[in-house]
Coordinates of N, CA and C in Angstrom, one line a residue:
Chain V
S1 N 110.9 133.5 88.1 CA 111.8 132.6 87.3 C 113.1 133.2 87.1
Q2 N 114.1 132.4 87.0 CA 115.5 132.8 86.8 C 115.8 133.1 85.4
Q3 N 114.9 132.7 84.5 CA 115.2 132.8 83.1 C 115.6 134.2 82.7
G4 N 116.7 134.3 81.9 CA 117.2 135.6 81.5 C 116.4 136.1 80.3
E5 N 116.4 137.4 80.2 CA 115.8 138.0 79.0 C 116.9 138.6 78.1
E6 N 116.8 138.3 76.9 CA 117.8 138.8 76.0 C 117.2 139.9 75.1
D7 N 118.1 140.8 74.7 CA 117.7 141.9 74.0 C 118.8 142.3 72.9
P8 N 118.5 142.4 71.7 CA 117.2 142.3 71.1 C 116.8 140.8 70.8
Q9 N 115.6 140.6 70.5 CA 115.2 139.2 70.1 C 115.8 138.9 68.8
A10 N 115.9 139.8 67.9 CA 116.4 139.6 66.6 C 117.3 140.8 66.1
L11 N 118.4 140.5 65.4 CA 119.3 141.5 65.0 C 119.8 141.2 63.6
S12 N 119.7 142.1 62.7 CA 120.3 142.0 61.4 C 121.3 143.1 61.1
I13 N 122.5 142.7 60.7 CA 123.6 143.7 60.5 C 124.3 143.3 59.2
Q14 N 125.1 144.2 58.7 CA 125.9 144.0 57.5 C 127.2 143.3 58.0
E15 N 127.7 142.4 57.1 CA 128.9 141.8 57.4 C 130.0 142.8 57.6
G16 N 130.8 142.5 58.6 CA 131.9 143.5 59.0 C 131.5 144.4 60.1
E17 N 130.2 144.6 60.4 CA 129.8 145.4 61.5 C 129.9 144.6 62.8
N18 N 129.8 145.4 63.9 CA 129.8 144.7 65.2 C 128.4 144.4 65.7
A19 N 128.2 143.3 66.4 CA 126.9 142.9 66.9 C 127.0 142.9 68.4
T20 N 126.0 143.5 69.1 CA 125.9 143.5 70.5 C 124.6 142.9 71.0
M21 N 124.7 142.0 71.9 CA 123.5 141.3 72.5 C 123.6 141.5 74.0
N22 N 122.4 141.7 74.6 CA 122.4 141.9 76.0 C 121.5 140.9 76.7
C23 N 121.9 140.6 78.0 CA 121.2 139.6 78.7 C 121.0 140.1 80.1
S24 N 119.8 140.0 80.6 CA 119.5 140.4 82.0 C 118.9 139.1 82.8
Y25 N 119.2 139.1 84.1 CA 118.8 137.9 84.9 C 118.3 138.4 86.2
K26 N 117.8 137.5 87.1 CA 117.1 138.0 88.2 C 117.8 137.7 89.6
T27 N 118.6 136.7 89.7 CA 119.1 136.3 91.0 C 120.6 136.2 90.9
S28 N 121.2 136.0 92.1 CA 122.7 135.8 92.1 C 123.1 134.5 91.3
I29 N 124.3 134.6 90.8 CA 124.7 133.5 89.9 C 126.1 133.1 90.3
N30 N 126.5 131.8 89.9 CA 127.9 131.4 90.0 C 128.7 131.9 88.8
N31 N 128.1 131.7 87.7 CA 128.8 132.2 86.4 C 127.7 132.4 85.4
L32 N 128.1 133.0 84.3 CA 127.2 133.3 83.2 C 127.9 132.8 81.9
Q33 N 127.2 132.1 81.1 CA 127.8 131.5 79.9 C 127.0 131.9 78.6
W34 N 127.7 132.1 77.6 CA 127.1 132.4 76.3 C 127.3 131.2 75.3
Y35 N 126.2 130.8 74.6 CA 126.2 129.7 73.7 C 125.7 130.2 72.3
R36 N 126.1 129.5 71.3 CA 125.6 129.8 69.9 C 124.9 128.5 69.5
Q37 N 123.8 128.7 68.7 CA 123.0 127.6 68.2 C 122.7 127.9 66.7
N38 N 123.3 127.0 65.9 CA 122.9 127.1 64.5 C 121.6 126.3 64.3
S39 N 120.8 126.7 63.3 CA 119.4 126.2 63.1 C 119.4 124.7 63.1
G40 N 118.6 124.1 64.0 CA 118.4 122.7 64.0 C 119.6 121.9 64.6
R41 N 120.5 122.6 65.3 CA 121.6 121.9 65.8 C 121.7 122.1 67.3
G42 N 122.7 121.5 68.0 CA 123.0 121.7 69.4 C 123.6 123.0 69.6
L43 N 124.0 123.2 70.9 CA 124.6 124.5 71.3 C 126.1 124.4 71.3
V44 N 126.8 125.4 71.0 CA 128.2 125.5 71.1 C 128.6 126.5 72.1
H45 N 129.4 126.1 73.1 CA 129.9 127.0 74.1 C 130.8 128.1 73.6
L46 N 130.6 129.3 74.0 CA 131.4 130.4 73.5 C 132.3 131.0 74.6
I47 N 131.7 131.4 75.7 CA 132.5 132.0 76.8 C 131.8 131.8 78.1
L48 N 132.6 131.6 79.1 CA 132.1 131.5 80.5 C 132.7 132.6 81.3
I49 N 131.9 133.4 82.0 CA 132.5 134.5 82.8 C 132.0 134.3 84.2
R50 N 132.9 134.3 85.2 CA 132.5 134.0 86.5 C 132.0 135.3 87.2
S51 N 131.3 135.1 88.3 CA 130.6 136.2 89.0 C 131.6 137.3 89.5
N52 N 132.9 136.9 89.7 CA 133.8 137.9 90.2 C 134.6 138.5 89.0
E53 N 134.3 138.2 87.8 CA 134.9 138.8 86.6 C 134.0 139.8 86.0
R54 N 134.6 140.8 85.4 CA 133.8 141.9 84.8 C 133.9 141.9 83.2
E55 N 135.0 141.3 82.7 CA 135.1 141.3 81.2 C 136.0 140.1 80.8
K56 N 135.6 139.6 79.7 CA 136.4 138.5 79.2 C 136.4 138.5 77.6
H57 N 137.5 138.1 77.1 CA 137.7 138.2 75.6 C 138.0 136.8 75.1
S58 N 137.5 136.5 73.9 CA 138.0 135.3 73.2 C 137.8 135.5 71.7
G59 N 139.0 135.8 71.1 CA 139.0 136.1 69.6 C 138.2 137.3 69.3
R60 N 137.2 137.2 68.5 CA 136.3 138.4 68.2 C 135.2 138.6 69.2
L61 N 135.2 137.8 70.2 CA 134.1 137.9 71.2 C 134.6 138.7 72.4
R62 N 133.7 139.5 72.9 CA 133.9 140.2 74.2 C 132.7 140.1 75.0
V63 N 132.8 139.7 76.3 CA 131.7 139.5 77.2 C 131.9 140.4 78.4
T64 N 130.9 141.1 78.8 CA 131.0 141.9 80.1 C 129.9 141.3 81.0
L65 N 130.2 141.5 82.3 CA 129.2 141.1 83.3 C 129.1 142.2 84.4
D66 N 127.9 142.6 84.7 CA 127.7 143.6 85.7 C 126.7 143.0 86.7
T67 N 127.3 142.4 87.8 CA 126.5 141.7 88.7 C 125.6 142.7 89.5
S68 N 125.9 144.0 89.6 CA 125.1 144.9 90.4 C 123.8 145.2 89.6
K69 N 123.9 145.1 88.3 CA 122.8 145.4 87.4 C 122.2 144.0 86.9
K70 N 122.8 142.9 87.3 CA 122.4 141.6 86.8 C 122.2 141.6 85.3
S71 N 123.3 142.0 84.6 CA 123.2 142.0 83.2 C 124.6 141.6 82.6
S72 N 124.5 141.2 81.4 CA 125.7 140.8 80.6 C 125.5 141.2 79.2
S73 N 126.6 141.4 78.5 CA 126.6 141.7 77.1 C 127.6 140.9 76.3
L74 N 127.2 140.5 75.1 CA 128.1 139.8 74.2 C 128.3 140.7 73.0
L75 N 129.6 141.0 72.7 CA 130.0 141.8 71.5 C 130.7 140.9 70.5
I76 N 130.2 140.8 69.3 CA 131.0 140.1 68.2 C 131.5 141.2 67.3
T77 N 132.8 141.3 67.2 CA 133.4 142.3 66.3 C 133.6 141.8 64.9
A78 N 133.6 142.7 63.9 CA 133.9 142.3 62.5 C 133.1 141.1 62.1
S79 N 131.8 141.2 62.2 CA 131.0 140.0 62.0 C 131.2 139.4 60.6
R80 N 130.9 138.1 60.5 CA 131.0 137.3 59.3 C 129.7 136.6 59.1
A81 N 129.5 136.2 57.8 CA 128.2 135.5 57.5 C 128.1 134.2 58.4
A82 N 129.2 133.6 58.7 CA 129.1 132.3 59.5 C 128.7 132.6 60.9
D83 N 128.6 133.9 61.3 CA 128.2 134.2 62.7 C 126.6 134.1 62.8
T84 N 126.0 134.0 61.6 CA 124.5 133.9 61.7 C 124.1 132.7 62.5
A85 N 123.3 133.0 63.5 CA 122.9 131.9 64.5 C 122.0 132.5 65.6
S86 N 121.5 131.7 66.5 CA 120.9 132.2 67.7 C 121.9 132.2 68.8
Y87 N 121.9 133.2 69.6 CA 122.8 133.3 70.7 C 122.0 133.3 72.0
F88 N 122.5 132.5 73.0 CA 121.8 132.4 74.2 C 122.8 132.7 75.4
C89 N 122.3 133.4 76.4 CA 123.0 133.5 77.6 C 122.4 132.5 78.6
A90 N 123.2 132.0 79.5 CA 122.8 131.0 80.4 C 123.4 131.3 81.8
T91 N 122.6 131.3 82.8 CA 123.1 131.6 84.1 C 123.2 130.3 84.9
A92 N 124.4 130.2 85.6 CA 124.6 129.0 86.3 C 124.4 129.3 87.8
L93 N 123.6 128.4 88.4 CA 123.2 128.6 89.8 C 123.3 127.2 90.5
S94 N 123.8 127.2 91.7 CA 123.9 126.0 92.5 C 122.5 125.7 93.0
N95 N 122.2 124.4 93.0 CA 120.9 123.9 93.5 C 121.1 122.6 94.2
F96 N 121.1 122.6 95.5 CA 121.2 121.3 96.3 C 122.4 120.5 95.8
G97 N 123.5 121.2 95.8 CA 124.8 120.5 95.5 C 125.1 120.3 94.0
N98 N 124.1 120.7 93.2 CA 124.3 120.6 91.8 C 124.3 122.0 91.2
E99 N 124.8 122.1 90.0 CA 124.8 123.4 89.3 C 124.1 123.2 88.0
K100 N 123.1 124.0 87.7 CA 122.3 123.9 86.5 C 122.3 125.2 85.8
L101 N 122.1 125.2 84.5 CA 122.0 126.4 83.6 C 120.5 126.7 83.4
T102 N 120.2 128.0 83.4 CA 118.9 128.5 83.0 C 119.2 129.4 81.8
F103 N 118.6 129.1 80.7 CA 118.9 129.8 79.4 C 117.9 131.0 79.2
G104 N 118.5 132.0 78.6 CA 117.7 133.2 78.2 C 116.9 132.9 77.0
T105 N 116.2 133.9 76.6 CA 115.2 133.8 75.5 C 115.9 133.8 74.1
G106 N 117.2 134.2 74.1 CA 117.9 134.1 72.8 C 117.8 135.3 71.9
T107 N 118.9 135.6 71.2 CA 118.9 136.6 70.1 C 119.2 135.9 68.8
R108 N 118.3 136.1 67.8 CA 118.6 135.6 66.5 C 119.4 136.6 65.7
L109 N 120.6 136.3 65.4 CA 121.5 137.2 64.7 C 121.6 136.8 63.2
T110 N 121.4 137.7 62.3 CA 121.5 137.5 60.9 C 122.6 138.5 60.4
I111 N 123.6 137.9 59.7 CA 124.7 138.7 59.1 C 124.4 138.8 57.6
I112 N 124.3 139.9 57.1 CA 123.9 140.1 55.7 C 125.2 140.3 54.9
P113 N 125.5 139.4 53.9 CA 126.8 139.4 53.2 C 126.9 140.7 52.4
Chain B
G1 N 138.4 118.7 71.4 CA 138.0 117.8 72.5 C 136.6 118.1 72.9
A2 N 136.1 117.5 73.9 CA 134.8 117.7 74.5 C 133.6 117.5 73.5
V3 N 133.6 116.3 73.0 CA 132.6 116.0 72.0 C 131.5 115.1 72.6
V4 N 130.2 115.5 72.3 CA 129.1 114.8 72.8 C 128.3 114.3 71.6
S5 N 128.0 113.1 71.5 CA 127.3 112.5 70.4 C 125.9 112.1 70.9
Q6 N 124.9 112.5 70.1 CA 123.5 112.2 70.4 C 122.9 111.5 69.3
H7 N 122.2 110.4 69.6 CA 121.6 109.5 68.6 C 120.3 109.0 69.0
P8 N 119.3 108.9 68.1 CA 119.3 109.4 66.7 C 119.1 110.9 66.6
S9 N 119.4 111.4 65.4 CA 119.2 112.8 65.2 C 117.8 113.1 64.8
W10 N 117.1 112.1 64.4 CA 115.7 112.4 63.9 C 114.9 111.1 64.0
V11 N 113.8 111.1 64.5 CA 112.9 109.9 64.6 C 111.5 110.3 64.5
I12 N 110.8 109.5 63.7 CA 109.3 109.6 63.5 C 108.7 108.3 63.9
C13 N 107.7 108.4 64.8 CA 107.1 107.1 65.2 C 105.6 107.3 65.5
K14 N 104.9 106.2 65.6 CA 103.5 106.3 65.9 C 103.2 106.6 67.4
S15 N 102.1 107.1 67.6 CA 101.6 107.4 69.0 C 101.6 106.1 69.8
G16 N 102.0 106.1 71.0 CA 102.0 105.0 71.8 C 103.4 104.2 71.9
T17 N 104.3 104.6 71.0 CA 105.6 104.0 70.9 C 106.5 104.6 72.0
S18 N 107.4 103.8 72.5 CA 108.5 104.3 73.3 C 109.7 104.6 72.5
V19 N 110.4 105.7 72.8 CA 111.6 106.1 72.0 C 112.7 106.3 72.9
K20 N 113.9 105.7 72.6 CA 115.1 105.9 73.4 C 116.1 106.8 72.7
I21 N 116.6 107.8 73.4 CA 117.6 108.7 72.8 C 118.9 108.5 73.6
E22 N 120.0 108.4 72.9 CA 121.3 108.1 73.6 C 122.2 109.4 73.6
C23 N 122.9 109.6 74.6 CA 123.8 110.7 74.7 C 125.1 110.2 75.2
R24 N 126.2 110.4 74.4 CA 127.5 109.8 74.8 C 128.6 111.0 74.8
S25 N 129.4 111.0 75.8 CA 130.5 111.8 75.8 C 131.7 111.0 75.2
L26 N 132.3 111.5 74.2 CA 133.3 110.7 73.4 C 134.7 110.8 74.0
D27 N 135.1 111.9 74.5 CA 136.5 112.1 74.9 C 136.7 112.6 76.3
F28 N 135.6 112.5 77.1 CA 135.8 113.0 78.5 C 134.7 112.2 79.3
Q29 N 135.0 112.2 80.6 CA 134.0 111.6 81.5 C 133.0 112.6 82.0
A30 N 131.8 112.3 81.8 CA 130.7 113.2 82.1 C 130.1 112.8 83.4
T31 N 130.5 113.5 84.5 CA 129.9 113.2 85.8 C 128.4 113.6 85.8
T32 N 128.1 114.6 85.1 CA 126.7 115.1 85.0 C 126.3 115.3 83.6
M33 N 125.1 114.8 83.3 CA 124.5 115.0 82.0 C 123.1 115.7 82.2
F34 N 122.7 116.4 81.2 CA 121.5 117.2 81.3 C 120.6 116.9 80.1
W35 N 119.3 116.9 80.3 CA 118.4 116.8 79.1 C 117.5 118.0 79.0
Y36 N 117.5 118.6 77.8 CA 116.7 119.7 77.6 C 115.6 119.5 76.5
R37 N 114.6 120.3 76.5 CA 113.6 120.3 75.5 C 113.5 121.7 74.9
Q38 N 113.4 121.7 73.5 CA 113.3 123.0 72.9 C 112.2 123.0 71.9
F39 N 111.3 124.0 72.0 CA 110.2 124.2 71.0 C 110.7 125.1 70.0
P40 N 110.1 125.1 68.8 CA 110.5 126.0 67.7 C 110.7 127.4 68.1
K41 N 111.9 127.9 67.8 CA 112.2 129.4 68.0 C 112.1 129.8 69.5
Q42 N 112.2 128.8 70.3 CA 112.2 129.1 71.8 C 113.5 128.7 72.4
S43 N 113.6 129.0 73.7 CA 114.8 128.7 74.4 C 114.8 127.2 74.9
L44 N 115.9 126.8 75.5 CA 116.0 125.5 76.0 C 115.4 125.4 77.4
M45 N 114.6 124.4 77.7 CA 114.0 124.2 79.0 C 114.6 122.9 79.6
L46 N 115.3 123.0 80.7 CA 115.9 121.9 81.4 C 114.8 120.9 81.8
M47 N 115.0 119.7 81.5 CA 114.0 118.6 81.9 C 114.5 117.9 83.2
A48 N 115.8 117.5 83.1 CA 116.3 116.8 84.2 C 117.8 116.8 84.2
T49 N 118.4 116.6 85.4 CA 119.9 116.5 85.6 C 120.2 115.1 86.1
S50 N 121.2 114.5 85.5 CA 121.5 113.1 85.9 C 123.0 113.0 86.3
N51 N 123.3 112.5 87.4 CA 124.6 112.2 87.8 C 124.9 110.7 87.7
E52 N 126.1 110.3 87.3 CA 126.4 108.9 87.0 C 126.1 108.1 88.3
G53 N 125.4 107.0 88.1 CA 125.1 106.1 89.2 C 124.0 106.6 90.1
S54 N 123.4 107.7 89.9 CA 122.3 108.2 90.8 C 121.0 108.4 90.0
K55 N 119.9 108.5 90.7 CA 118.7 108.8 90.1 C 118.7 110.2 89.5
A56 N 118.0 110.4 88.4 CA 117.9 111.8 87.8 C 117.1 112.7 88.7
T57 N 117.4 114.0 88.6 CA 116.6 115.0 89.3 C 115.8 115.7 88.2
Y58 N 114.5 115.6 88.4 CA 113.6 116.2 87.4 C 113.2 117.6 87.7
E59 N 113.0 118.4 86.7 CA 112.5 119.8 87.0 C 111.0 119.7 87.2
Q60 N 110.5 120.8 87.9 CA 109.1 120.8 88.2 C 108.3 120.7 86.9
G61 N 107.3 119.9 87.0 CA 106.4 119.8 85.8 C 106.8 118.7 84.8
V62 N 107.9 118.1 85.0 CA 108.4 117.1 84.1 C 108.0 115.7 84.7
E63 N 107.3 114.9 83.9 CA 106.9 113.6 84.5 C 108.0 112.6 84.4
K64 N 108.5 112.1 85.6 CA 109.6 111.2 85.6 C 109.2 109.8 85.0
D65 N 107.9 109.5 85.1 CA 107.5 108.2 84.6 C 107.3 108.2 83.1
K66 N 107.2 109.4 82.6 CA 107.1 109.6 81.1 C 108.4 109.7 80.4
F67 N 109.3 110.4 81.1 CA 110.7 110.6 80.6 C 111.7 109.9 81.5
L68 N 112.0 108.7 81.1 CA 112.9 107.9 81.9 C 114.4 108.2 81.5
I69 N 115.2 108.5 82.6 CA 116.6 108.8 82.3 C 117.4 107.8 83.1
N70 N 118.4 107.3 82.3 CA 119.4 106.4 82.9 C 120.8 106.9 82.6
H71 N 121.6 107.0 83.6 CA 123.0 107.4 83.5 C 123.9 106.4 84.1
A72 N 124.0 105.3 83.4 CA 124.7 104.1 84.0 C 126.2 104.2 84.0
S73 N 126.8 105.0 83.1 CA 128.2 105.1 83.0 C 128.6 106.5 82.9
L74 N 129.9 106.8 83.0 CA 130.4 108.1 82.9 C 130.4 108.7 81.5
T75 N 130.0 107.9 80.5 CA 130.0 108.3 79.1 C 128.7 108.2 78.4
L76 N 127.7 107.6 79.1 CA 126.4 107.4 78.5 C 125.2 107.7 79.4
S77 N 124.3 108.5 78.8 CA 123.0 108.7 79.4 C 121.9 108.5 78.4
T78 N 120.8 107.9 78.8 CA 119.7 107.7 77.9 C 118.4 108.3 78.4
L79 N 117.7 108.8 77.4 CA 116.3 109.4 77.7 C 115.3 108.5 77.0
T80 N 114.4 107.9 77.7 CA 113.3 107.2 77.0 C 112.0 107.9 77.2
V81 N 111.4 108.2 76.1 CA 110.1 108.8 76.1 C 109.1 107.7 76.0
T82 N 108.4 107.4 77.1 CA 107.5 106.2 77.1 C 106.1 106.6 76.6
S83 N 105.5 105.7 75.8 CA 104.2 105.8 75.3 C 104.0 107.3 74.8
A84 N 104.8 107.6 73.8 CA 104.9 108.9 73.3 C 103.6 109.3 72.6
H85 N 103.2 110.6 72.7 CA 102.0 111.1 72.1 C 102.4 112.4 71.3
P86 N 101.6 112.8 70.4 CA 101.9 114.0 69.5 C 102.4 115.2 70.3
E87 N 101.9 115.4 71.5 CA 102.4 116.6 72.3 C 103.8 116.4 72.8
D88 N 104.4 115.2 72.7 CA 105.8 115.0 73.0 C 106.7 115.3 71.9
S89 N 106.2 115.6 70.7 CA 107.0 116.0 69.6 C 107.8 117.3 70.0
S90 N 109.0 117.2 69.7 CA 109.9 118.4 70.1 C 111.3 118.1 69.7
F91 N 112.2 119.0 70.0 CA 113.6 118.9 69.8 C 114.2 118.6 71.2
Y92 N 114.9 117.5 71.4 CA 115.5 117.1 72.6 C 117.0 117.2 72.5
I93 N 117.6 117.9 73.5 CA 119.1 118.1 73.4 C 119.7 117.6 74.7
C94 N 120.8 116.9 74.6 CA 121.5 116.5 75.8 C 122.8 117.3 75.9
S95 N 123.3 117.4 77.1 CA 124.6 118.0 77.3 C 125.3 117.3 78.4
A96 N 126.6 117.5 78.5 CA 127.4 116.8 79.5 C 128.5 117.7 80.0
R97 N 128.8 117.5 81.2 CA 129.8 118.3 81.9 C 130.7 117.4 82.8
D98 N 132.0 117.7 82.9 CA 132.9 116.9 83.7 C 133.0 117.4 85.1
R99 N 132.9 118.7 85.3 CA 133.0 119.3 86.6 C 132.0 120.5 86.8
V100 N 131.7 120.8 88.0 CA 130.9 121.9 88.3 C 131.6 123.2 87.9
S101 N 130.8 124.2 87.5 CA 131.3 125.5 87.0 C 132.2 125.4 85.8
Q102 N 132.0 124.4 85.0 CA 132.6 124.3 83.7 C 131.5 124.3 82.6
P103 N 131.9 124.6 81.4 CA 130.9 124.7 80.4 C 130.2 123.3 80.1
Q104 N 129.0 123.3 79.7 CA 128.3 122.1 79.2 C 128.6 121.9 77.8
H105 N 128.8 120.7 77.4 CA 129.0 120.4 76.0 C 127.8 119.6 75.4
F106 N 127.3 120.2 74.3 CA 126.0 119.7 73.8 C 126.1 118.7 72.7
G107 N 125.1 117.8 72.6 CA 124.9 117.0 71.5 C 124.2 117.8 70.4
D108 N 124.0 117.2 69.2 CA 123.3 117.9 68.1 C 121.8 117.8 68.2
G109 N 121.3 117.2 69.2 CA 119.8 117.2 69.3 C 119.2 116.0 68.6
T110 N 118.0 115.7 69.0 CA 117.1 114.7 68.4 C 115.7 115.3 68.1
R111 N 115.4 115.3 66.9 CA 114.0 115.9 66.5 C 113.1 114.7 66.6
L112 N 112.1 114.8 67.5 CA 111.2 113.7 67.7 C 109.8 114.1 67.1
S113 N 109.3 113.3 66.3 CA 107.9 113.6 65.7 C 107.0 112.4 65.9
I114 N 106.0 112.6 66.7 CA 105.0 111.5 67.0 C 103.8 111.7 66.2
L115 N 103.4 110.7 65.4 CA 102.3 110.8 64.5 C 101.0 110.4 65.2

């Protein structure tokens, strides 16, 4: 299965601290994307990093990609209570002319005020 | 920009009923739409991929006669759960994309409960 494994499954930190989530996958990819999901809602796209990129930033988010290790990490700096959510990595792979996402198992992040 | 509207957000119905869920891209043309299913505290599982004007491509194990997908326009896709049973109860989420290798934009999901 291409499904990614995320680590940790759950993470609780104090507001203001940094949160790091890791994602591992199994096969070659076109790109890797990170999404956030608030409870009972749809997903919100955070960052897309292409297979030829190693690092990408967006505001308080920093994503790294190591294709040799088939892993990625998402760092959220200076966390806020509003960052409480589940975070999923998703790998994009071409399949018969189409490209689909395979989602990881997710990390449930809780920010303690 | 890139807003996807999914309707209804919540539906409860009796076993044997067919339920239609709509997914609309409001401010972009969605050449491809995706339908996912999510069980509580689990990840998203892709059910099918639909390209406008073409038949949907279903993932292995997903019954195409049970989950009918129509993508008749660049802004609308529908998922119909036919003759729904309690085991079909789940959270269904659609997403839409305008181009390959671009992010998918998600609807807010539909919580389906079959009694």
